CSV table of C-alpha atoms and ligand atoms in Angstrom, one decimal:
chain,number,residue,atom,x,y,z
A,1,MET,CA,16.8,-9.9,3.2
A,2,LEU,CA,13.6,-11.9,3.1
A,3,PRO,CA,15.1,-15.3,2.8
A,4,ARG,CA,17.8,-14.5,5.4
A,5,SER,CA,15.3,-13.1,7.9
A,6,SER,CA,12.9,-16.0,7.4
A,7,GLY,CA,15.6,-18.7,7.5
A,8,ALA,CA,14.5,-20.1,4.1
A,9,ARG,CA,16.0,-23.4,3.1
A,10,ILE,CA,13.8,-24.3,0.1
A,11,ILE,CA,13.1,-21.7,-2.6
A,12,ILE,CA,11.3,-21.7,-5.9
A,13,GLU,CA,11.9,-19.0,-8.5
A,14,PHE,CA,9.8,-18.4,-11.6
A,15,GLY,CA,11.9,-16.4,-14.2
A,16,THR,CA,15.6,-16.9,-14.0
A,17,SER,CA,16.8,-14.7,-16.8
A,18,PHE,CA,20.6,-14.3,-16.4
A,19,GLY,CA,20.4,-15.3,-12.7
A,20,ILE,CA,20.8,-12.0,-10.9
A,21,SER,CA,18.0,-12.6,-8.4
A,22,THR,CA,19.0,-16.3,-8.4
A,23,LEU,CA,22.5,-15.3,-7.1
A,24,TYR,CA,20.9,-13.3,-4.3
A,25,LEU,CA,18.6,-16.1,-3.3
A,26,ALA,CA,21.3,-18.7,-3.5
A,27,ALA,CA,23.7,-16.6,-1.4
A,28,ALA,CA,20.9,-16.2,1.2
A,29,LEU,CA,20.5,-20.0,1.3
A,30,ARG,CA,24.3,-20.4,1.7
A,31,ASP,CA,24.2,-17.9,4.6
A,32,ASN,CA,21.3,-19.7,6.1
A,33,GLY,CA,23.4,-22.9,6.2
A,34,GLY,CA,22.4,-24.5,2.9
A,35,GLY,CA,19.3,-25.5,1.1
A,36,ARG,CA,17.8,-25.9,-2.4
A,37,LEU,CA,16.7,-23.4,-5.0
A,38,ILE,CA,14.7,-24.5,-8.1
A,39,THR,CA,14.6,-21.8,-10.7
A,40,THR,CA,13.1,-21.9,-14.2
A,41,GLU,CA,13.6,-20.2,-17.5
A,42,PHE,CA,12.5,-20.9,-21.0
A,43,GLU,CA,15.2,-19.2,-23.1
A,44,PRO,CA,18.1,-21.6,-23.5
A,45,SER,CA,20.7,-18.9,-24.0
A,46,LYS,CA,19.6,-17.3,-20.7
A,47,VAL,CA,19.8,-20.6,-18.9
A,48,MET,CA,23.4,-21.0,-20.1
A,49,ARG,CA,24.3,-17.5,-18.9
A,50,ALA,CA,22.6,-18.0,-15.6
A,51,LYS,CA,24.4,-21.3,-15.0
A,52,ALA,CA,27.7,-19.6,-15.8
A,53,ASN,CA,27.0,-16.7,-13.4
A,54,LEU,CA,26.1,-19.1,-10.6
A,55,THR,CA,29.2,-21.2,-11.3
A,56,GLU,CA,31.3,-18.1,-11.2
A,57,GLY,CA,29.6,-17.0,-8.0
A,58,GLY,CA,30.3,-20.4,-6.4
A,59,LEU,CA,26.6,-21.1,-5.8
A,60,ILE,CA,25.7,-23.5,-8.5
A,61,ASP,CA,25.6,-26.5,-6.1
A,62,LEU,CA,22.6,-25.0,-4.4
A,63,VAL,CA,20.6,-24.3,-7.6
A,64,GLU,CA,18.7,-26.5,-10.0
A,65,VAL,CA,17.9,-24.6,-13.2
A,66,ARG,CA,14.9,-26.1,-15.0
A,67,GLU,CA,14.8,-25.2,-18.7
A,68,GLY,CA,11.4,-24.8,-20.2
A,69,ASP,CA,8.0,-23.4,-19.6
A,70,ALA,CA,7.4,-23.0,-15.9
A,71,LEU,CA,3.9,-24.3,-16.4
A,72,GLN,CA,5.6,-27.6,-17.2
A,73,THR,CA,8.8,-27.5,-15.2
A,74,LEU,CA,7.1,-26.6,-12.0
A,75,SER,CA,4.2,-29.1,-12.5
A,76,ALA,CA,6.2,-32.0,-11.0
A,77,ASP,CA,9.1,-33.0,-8.7
A,78,LEU,CA,8.7,-30.1,-6.3
A,79,PRO,CA,10.1,-30.3,-2.8
A,80,GLU,CA,7.7,-31.5,0.0
A,81,THR,CA,7.8,-28.1,1.7
A,82,ILE,CA,8.6,-24.7,0.2
A,83,ASP,CA,9.7,-21.7,2.3
A,84,LEU,CA,9.8,-18.9,-0.3
A,85,LEU,CA,8.4,-18.4,-3.9
A,86,LEU,CA,9.7,-15.6,-6.1
A,87,LEU,CA,7.4,-14.8,-9.1
A,88,ASP,CA,9.3,-12.9,-11.8
A,89,GLY,CA,8.4,-14.4,-15.1
A,90,ALA,CA,5.3,-13.7,-17.3
A,91,LYS,CA,2.9,-11.8,-15.1
A,92,ALA,CA,-0.2,-13.2,-16.8
A,93,ILE,CA,0.5,-16.7,-15.4
A,94,TYR,CA,1.3,-15.7,-11.8
A,95,PRO,CA,-2.0,-17.3,-10.7
A,96,GLU,CA,-1.3,-20.6,-12.5
A,97,ILE,CA,2.2,-20.7,-11.1
A,98,LEU,CA,1.0,-20.0,-7.6
A,99,SER,CA,-1.5,-22.8,-8.0
A,100,LEU,CA,1.2,-25.3,-8.9
A,101,VAL,CA,3.3,-24.4,-5.8
A,102,GLU,CA,0.6,-23.5,-3.3
A,103,GLY,CA,0.0,-27.0,-1.8
A,104,ARG,CA,3.7,-27.1,-0.8
A,105,LEU,CA,4.0,-23.7,0.8
A,106,ARG,CA,4.5,-24.1,4.5
A,107,PRO,CA,2.5,-21.9,6.9
A,108,GLY,CA,4.4,-18.6,7.1
A,109,ALA,CA,6.0,-19.1,3.6
A,110,LEU,CA,6.8,-15.9,1.7
A,111,VAL,CA,5.5,-15.2,-1.8
A,112,ILE,CA,7.2,-12.3,-3.6
A,113,ALA,CA,5.7,-11.1,-6.9
A,114,ASP,CA,7.5,-8.6,-9.0
A,115,ASN,CA,5.4,-6.2,-11.1
A,116,ALA,CA,2.3,-7.7,-9.6
A,117,ASP,CA,0.2,-4.8,-10.8
A,118,PHE,CA,0.2,-6.4,-14.2
A,119,SER,CA,-1.7,-9.4,-12.8
A,120,PRO,CA,-4.9,-8.1,-11.2
A,121,GLU,CA,-6.2,-11.6,-10.9
A,122,TYR,CA,-3.1,-12.5,-8.8
A,123,LEU,CA,-3.5,-9.5,-6.6
A,124,GLU,CA,-7.1,-10.1,-6.0
A,125,ARG,CA,-6.4,-13.7,-4.9
A,126,VAL,CA,-3.5,-13.0,-2.5
A,127,ARG,CA,-5.3,-10.0,-1.0
A,128,SER,CA,-8.4,-12.0,-0.2
A,129,PRO,CA,-8.1,-13.4,3.3
A,130,ALA,CA,-10.3,-16.4,2.2
A,131,SER,CA,-7.5,-17.5,-0.1
A,132,GLY,CA,-5.2,-18.1,2.8
A,133,TYR,CA,-2.7,-15.2,2.5
A,134,ILE,CA,-2.0,-11.9,4.1
A,135,SER,CA,-0.5,-9.5,1.6
A,136,THR,CA,0.8,-6.1,1.1
A,137,PRO,CA,2.4,-4.1,-1.7
A,138,PHE,CA,5.9,-2.6,-1.1
A,139,GLY,CA,8.7,-1.0,-3.0
A,140,GLU,CA,8.0,-0.4,-6.6
A,141,ASP,CA,5.2,-2.7,-7.7
A,142,VAL,CA,6.2,-5.7,-5.6
A,143,GLU,CA,3.6,-7.7,-3.7
A,144,LEU,CA,4.7,-9.5,-0.5
A,145,SER,CA,2.4,-12.2,0.7
A,146,VAL,CA,2.5,-14.6,3.6
A,147,ARG,CA,0.9,-18.1,3.4
A,148,LEU,CA,-1.3,-18.7,6.4
A,149,GLY,CA,-1.5,-22.1,8.1
B,201,SAM,C1,12.1,-10.2,-15.5
B,201,SAM,S1,13.0,-11.6,-16.1
B,201,SAM,C2,13.6,-12.4,-14.7
B,201,SAM,C3,14.7,-11.6,-14.0
B,201,SAM,C4,15.4,-12.3,-12.9
B,201,SAM,N1,14.4,-12.9,-11.9
B,201,SAM,C5,16.3,-11.4,-12.1
B,201,SAM,O1,15.8,-10.5,-11.3
B,201,SAM,O2,17.5,-11.4,-12.4
B,201,SAM,C6,11.7,-12.7,-16.6
B,201,SAM,C7,12.2,-14.0,-17.2
B,201,SAM,O3,11.2,-14.9,-17.2
B,201,SAM,C8,11.2,-15.8,-18.3
B,201,SAM,N2,9.9,-16.4,-18.5
B,201,SAM,C9,8.8,-15.7,-18.8
B,201,SAM,N3,7.8,-16.6,-18.9
B,201,SAM,C10,8.3,-17.8,-18.6
B,201,SAM,C11,7.7,-19.1,-18.6
B,201,SAM,N4,6.4,-19.3,-18.8
B,201,SAM,N5,8.5,-20.1,-18.2
B,201,SAM,C12,9.8,-19.9,-17.9
B,201,SAM,N6,10.4,-18.7,-18.0
B,201,SAM,C13,9.6,-17.7,-18.3
B,201,SAM,C14,11.7,-14.8,-19.4
B,201,SAM,O4,12.3,-15.5,-20.5
B,201,SAM,C15,12.6,-13.9,-18.7
B,201,SAM,O5,14.0,-14.3,-18.8
């Protein structure tokens, strides 16, 4: 719903696992008219399964799966502008991952963090107006933040 309603075309996902969320995000990109999704996962067996699921779902052409530690895989070669970031990997490094991507987030970009309560430092940052976000919890332990201009 969030990538569809915001018309997202460029998405970054931290934590692919078997690619369930990746399928939803890529399907939204397809319905938005196309785009690019970079997702990252450090367990090779999960990467294989995720790629197979995306291939079976007919969405692999929209997705680049980067295998390895997100602190490395998202430290270079990011798109110029990012519309949406989904954080769903190791909660302790949400602040570091946000810092890697932050400079590319367009004004109005959405940042969705699952189980954000496990990262108090992250919550403190996105809930501080001085950090350049407006942010609210919703659902079960999800934090939804909007990047300000
Ligand atoms: C909760 S699962 C992701 C679920 C997936 N987003 C979904 O909804 O279908 C978290 C995944 O993040 C991966 N992960 C955790 N820390 C990571 C890191 N530093 N770099 C890359 N992947 C990581 C784990 O191996 C795990 O598969």
